[in-house]
PDB file of C-alpha atoms in Angstrom:
ATOM      1  CA  MET A   1     -11.677   7.992  27.450  1.00 38.00           C
ATOM      2  CA  LYS A   2      -8.729   6.311  25.445  1.00 42.00           C
ATOM      3  CA  TYR A   3      -9.048   4.874  22.151  1.00 41.00           C
ATOM      4  CA  ALA A   4      -6.968   1.663  21.109  1.00 41.00           C
ATOM      5  CA  SER A   5      -4.528   2.149  18.333  1.00 45.00           C
ATOM      6  CA  LEU A   6      -6.341   1.414  15.004  1.00 45.00           C
ATOM      7  CA  ARG A   7      -3.513  -0.638  13.447  1.00 49.00           C
ATOM      8  CA  ARG A   8      -0.035  -1.312  14.380  1.00 54.00           C
ATOM      9  CA  ILE A   9       2.603   0.421  12.004  1.00 56.00           C
ATOM     10  CA  THR A  10       5.560  -1.917  11.697  1.00 56.00           C
ATOM     11  CA  SER A  11       8.698   0.112  11.264  1.00 51.00           C
ATOM     12  CA  VAL A  12      11.308  -1.478   9.006  1.00 49.00           C
ATOM     13  CA  ALA A  13      13.860  -0.819  11.474  1.00 49.00           C
ATOM     14  CA  GLU A  14      12.046  -2.853  14.063  1.00 52.00           C
ATOM     15  CA  ALA A  15      10.950  -5.780  11.631  1.00 49.00           C
ATOM     16  CA  SER A  16      13.873  -8.180  11.605  1.00 46.00           C
ATOM     17  CA  THR A  17      12.776  -9.766   8.289  1.00 52.00           C
ATOM     18  CA  PHE A  18      12.272  -6.553   6.470  1.00 59.00           C
ATOM     19  CA  GLU A  19      15.142  -4.206   5.402  1.00 70.00           C
ATOM     20  CA  GLN A  20      15.168  -0.673   4.558  1.00 84.00           C
ATOM     21  CA  VAL A  21      15.449  -0.272   0.783  1.00 90.00           C
ATOM     22  CA  LYS A  22      15.234   2.445  -1.721  1.00 95.00           C
ATOM     23  CA  ILE A  23      12.099   2.148  -3.780  1.00 95.00           C
ATOM     24  CA  GLN A  24      13.346   3.523  -7.414  1.00 94.00           C
ATOM     25  CA  ASN A  25      10.640   1.968  -9.803  1.00 97.00           C
ATOM     26  CA  PRO A  26       7.555   0.041 -10.113  1.00 97.00           C
ATOM     27  CA  THR A  27       9.309  -3.270 -10.285  1.00 96.00           C
ATOM     28  CA  ALA A  28      11.153  -2.673  -6.803  1.00 96.00           C
ATOM     29  CA  SER A  29       7.762  -1.731  -5.373  1.00 96.00           C
ATOM     30  CA  ALA A  30       6.020  -4.939  -6.470  1.00 96.00           C
ATOM     31  CA  ASP A  31       9.060  -6.945  -5.541  1.00 94.00           C
ATOM     32  CA  TYR A  32       9.288  -5.212  -1.916  1.00 93.00           C
ATOM     33  CA  ALA A  33       5.387  -5.723  -1.401  1.00 92.00           C
ATOM     34  CA  ARG A  34       5.548  -9.401  -2.273  1.00 91.00           C
ATOM     35  CA  GLN A  35       7.170 -10.125   1.017  1.00 88.00           C
ATOM     36  CA  PHE A  36       3.919  -9.332   2.886  1.00 84.00           C
ATOM     37  CA  TYR A  37       1.777 -11.678   1.066  1.00 85.00           C
ATOM     38  CA  HIS A  38       1.950 -15.454   1.330  1.00 79.00           C
ATOM     39  CA  GLU A  39      -0.802 -17.908   0.439  1.00 77.00           C
ATOM     40  CA  ASP A  40      -3.224 -15.102   0.762  1.00 80.00           C
ATOM     41  CA  LEU A  41      -2.081 -13.636  -2.657  1.00 85.00           C
ATOM     42  CA  VAL A  42      -4.453 -16.110  -4.368  1.00 87.00           C
ATOM     43  CA  LEU A  43      -6.970 -16.578  -1.743  1.00 89.00           C
ATOM     44  CA  TYR A  44      -8.404 -13.272  -0.639  1.00 92.00           C
ATOM     45  CA  GLU A  45      -7.681  -9.369  -1.312  1.00 94.00           C
ATOM     46  CA  SER A  46      -5.580  -7.572   1.229  1.00 95.00           C
ATOM     47  CA  PHE A  47      -4.515  -4.072   1.138  1.00 96.00           C
ATOM     48  CA  PHE A  48      -1.361  -2.645   2.547  1.00 95.00           C
ATOM     49  CA  ILE A  49       0.612   0.870   2.591  1.00 96.00           C
ATOM     50  CA  ILE A  50       4.320   1.221   2.477  1.00 95.00           C
ATOM     51  CA  MET A  51       5.418   4.298   4.013  1.00 96.00           C
ATOM     52  CA  LEU A  52       8.646   6.264   2.495  1.00 96.00           C
ATOM     53  CA  SER A  53      11.178   8.996   3.448  1.00 96.00           C
ATOM     54  CA  ARG A  54      11.549  11.931   1.278  1.00 96.00           C
ATOM     55  CA  ALA A  55      14.429   9.735  -0.315  1.00 96.00           C
ATOM     56  CA  ASN A  56      11.977   7.060  -0.986  1.00 95.00           C
ATOM     57  CA  LYS A  57      13.378   4.474   1.442  1.00 95.00           C
ATOM     58  CA  THR A  58      11.395   2.314   3.110  1.00 94.00           C
ATOM     59  CA  ILE A  59      10.454   3.293   6.799  1.00 92.00           C
ATOM     60  CA  ALA A  60       7.364   1.452   7.625  1.00 90.00           C
ATOM     61  CA  TYR A  61       4.334  -0.753   6.341  1.00 90.00           C
ATOM     62  CA  ALA A  62       1.026  -1.573   7.651  1.00 92.00           C
ATOM     63  CA  LYS A  63      -1.770  -4.035   6.578  1.00 91.00           C
ATOM     64  CA  ILE A  64      -5.005  -1.864   6.360  1.00 94.00           C
ATOM     65  CA  SER A  65      -7.484  -4.527   5.427  1.00 93.00           C
ATOM     66  CA  GLN A  66      -8.128  -8.038   4.454  1.00 92.00           C
ATOM     67  CA  GLY A  67     -11.233  -8.889   2.745  1.00 92.00           C
ATOM     68  CA  GLY A  68     -12.928 -11.810   0.692  1.00 91.00           C
ATOM     69  CA  VAL A  69     -11.817 -13.281  -2.808  1.00 90.00           C
ATOM     70  CA  SER A  70     -12.778 -10.252  -4.766  1.00 90.00           C
ATOM     71  CA  SER A  71     -12.760  -7.026  -2.757  1.00 92.00           C
ATOM     72  CA  THR A  72     -11.777  -5.564   0.594  1.00 94.00           C
ATOM     73  CA  VAL A  73     -12.941  -2.321   2.443  1.00 95.00           C
ATOM     74  CA  VAL A  74     -10.175   0.349   2.681  1.00 96.00           C
ATOM     75  CA  ASP A  75     -11.160   3.284   5.030  1.00 96.00           C
ATOM     76  CA  PRO A  76      -8.997   6.392   3.455  1.00 96.00           C
ATOM     77  CA  LYS A  77      -9.214   7.886   7.064  1.00 96.00           C
ATOM     78  CA  ILE A  78      -7.146   4.693   8.498  1.00 95.00           C
ATOM     79  CA  VAL A  79      -4.528   5.154   5.488  1.00 96.00           C
ATOM     80  CA  CYS A  80      -4.155   9.124   6.275  1.00 96.00           C
ATOM     81  CA  LYS A  81      -3.790   8.250  10.082  1.00 95.00           C
ATOM     82  CA  LEU A  82      -1.029   5.760   9.807  1.00 94.00           C
ATOM     83  CA  ALA A  83       0.912   7.760   7.073  1.00 96.00           C
ATOM     84  CA  VAL A  84       0.766  11.056   9.337  1.00 95.00           C
ATOM     85  CA  ASP A  85       1.735   8.608  12.367  1.00 93.00           C
ATOM     86  CA  SER A  86       4.865   7.204  10.576  1.00 92.00           C
ATOM     87  CA  LEU A  87       5.852  10.925   9.484  1.00 94.00           C
ATOM     88  CA  CYS A  88       6.363   9.468   5.952  1.00 96.00           C
ATOM     89  CA  SER A  89       6.766  11.849   2.868  1.00 97.00           C
ATOM     90  CA  GLY A  90       5.103   9.349   0.473  1.00 98.00           C
ATOM     91  CA  VAL A  91       3.173   5.971   0.496  1.00 98.00           C
ATOM     92  CA  ILE A  92       2.929   3.202  -2.115  1.00 98.00           C
ATOM     93  CA  LEU A  93      -0.651   1.817  -2.048  1.00 98.00           C
ATOM     94  CA  VAL A  94      -0.758  -2.052  -2.547  1.00 97.00           C
ATOM     95  CA  HIS A  95      -3.392  -4.682  -3.138  1.00 96.00           C
ATOM     96  CA  ASN A  96      -3.750  -7.910  -4.578  1.00 95.00           C
ATOM     97  CA  HIS A  97      -6.194  -9.689  -6.949  1.00 96.00           C
ATOM     98  CA  PRO A  98      -6.742 -13.196  -6.246  1.00 94.00           C
ATOM     99  CA  SER A  99      -8.261 -13.645  -9.526  1.00 93.00           C
ATOM    100  CA  GLY A 100      -4.933 -13.178 -11.343  1.00 93.00           C
ATOM    101  CA  ASN A 101      -6.463 -10.238 -13.302  1.00 95.00           C
ATOM    102  CA  THR A 102      -4.146  -6.941 -12.945  1.00 95.00           C
ATOM    103  CA  ASP A 103      -6.564  -4.589 -14.371  1.00 96.00           C
ATOM    104  CA  ALA A 104      -7.558  -1.715 -12.277  1.00 96.00           C
ATOM    105  CA  SER A 105     -11.444  -1.617 -11.525  1.00 95.00           C
ATOM    106  CA  GLN A 106     -13.246   1.624 -11.404  1.00 97.00           C
ATOM    107  CA  PRO A 107     -13.407   1.202  -7.474  1.00 96.00           C
ATOM    108  CA  ASP A 108      -9.669   0.749  -7.496  1.00 97.00           C
ATOM    109  CA  LYS A 109      -9.095   4.047  -9.490  1.00 98.00           C
ATOM    110  CA  ASP A 110     -11.746   5.930  -7.448  1.00 97.00           C
ATOM    111  CA  LEU A 111     -10.006   4.828  -4.090  1.00 98.00           C
ATOM    112  CA  THR A 112      -6.778   5.960  -5.260  1.00 98.00           C
ATOM    113  CA  LYS A 113      -7.856   9.288  -6.434  1.00 98.00           C
ATOM    114  CA  LYS A 114      -9.671   9.910  -2.853  1.00 98.00           C
ATOM    115  CA  ILE A 115      -6.388   8.774  -1.005  1.00 98.00           C
ATOM    116  CA  SER A 116      -4.260  10.735  -3.189  1.00 98.00           C
ATOM    117  CA  GLN A 117      -6.361  13.703  -2.523  1.00 98.00           C
ATOM    118  CA  ALA A 118      -6.715  13.282   1.209  1.00 97.00           C
ATOM    119  CA  LEU A 119      -2.878  12.785   1.690  1.00 98.00           C
ATOM    120  CA  SER A 120      -2.226  15.793  -0.649  1.00 97.00           C
ATOM    121  CA  TYR A 121      -3.394  18.085   1.994  1.00 96.00           C
ATOM    122  CA  LEU A 122      -1.091  16.865   4.442  1.00 96.00           C
ATOM    123  CA  ASP A 123       1.928  17.063   1.941  1.00 97.00           C
ATOM    124  CA  ILE A 124       2.096  13.356   1.616  1.00 98.00           C
ATOM    125  CA  ASP A 125       2.686  11.868  -1.959  1.00 98.00           C
ATOM    126  CA  VAL A 126       0.889   8.617  -3.498  1.00 98.00           C
ATOM    127  CA  ILE A 127       4.072   7.455  -5.238  1.00 97.00           C
ATOM    128  CA  ASP A 128       2.274   4.584  -6.852  1.00 98.00           C
ATOM    129  CA  HIS A 129      -0.589   1.915  -6.259  1.00 98.00           C
ATOM    130  CA  ILE A 130       0.442  -1.633  -7.155  1.00 98.00           C
ATOM    131  CA  ILE A 131      -1.881  -4.394  -7.911  1.00 97.00           C
ATOM    132  CA  LEU A 132      -0.245  -7.640  -7.259  1.00 96.00           C
ATOM    133  CA  THR A 133      -1.141 -11.207  -8.759  1.00 93.00           C
ATOM    134  CA  GLU A 134       0.645 -14.465  -8.087  1.00 92.00           C
ATOM    135  CA  ASP A 135       3.005 -13.791 -11.221  1.00 92.00           C
ATOM    136  CA  SER A 136       2.492 -10.229 -12.321  1.00 96.00           C
ATOM    137  CA  PHE A 137       1.616  -6.764 -11.247  1.00 97.00           C
ATOM    138  CA  LEU A 138       0.086  -3.565 -12.283  1.00 98.00           C
ATOM    139  CA  SER A 139       1.628   0.041 -11.575  1.00 98.00           C
ATOM    140  CA  PHE A 140      -0.916   2.930 -11.465  1.00 98.00           C
ATOM    141  CA  ARG A 141       2.082   5.235 -12.095  1.00 96.00           C
ATOM    142  CA  LYS A 142       3.424   3.248 -15.111  1.00 96.00           C
ATOM    143  CA  GLU A 143      -0.026   2.988 -16.578  1.00 96.00           C
ATOM    144  CA  GLY A 144      -0.735   6.583 -16.154  1.00 95.00           C
ATOM    145  CA  LEU A 145      -3.630   6.061 -13.745  1.00 95.00           C
ATOM    146  CA  LEU A 146      -1.981   8.351 -11.055  1.00 90.00           C
TER     147      LEU A 146
END
């Protein structure tokens, strides 16, 4: 029995509107991630991963989930599968808070820890977890949460 692909990984090379860039800091991560969000930034919560090469250059991205106004469901197995499929060395986790509050909730922290632990067994680093709002962002790395 064949299984359908869980999610489409969009490589930066094949996405004409997205260019390969080197992510050097949390602001660059947030700026790069904003291109995935449109009106949904303030309407409902979505979760993406950005996959990076060893040199921290973007090689692919994928939308993991889209939820309601205050949460979305993220399965760490899907994150791990897509990271492995892309042959990346690191990932940046990204989700938005439509409320405009950049504070990381306990479930946000727990999910980040769970994904980080799972990916560590595969030698894939979680470079950062960015929470976006319409006019701001929070970096787990910068805040010492990662």
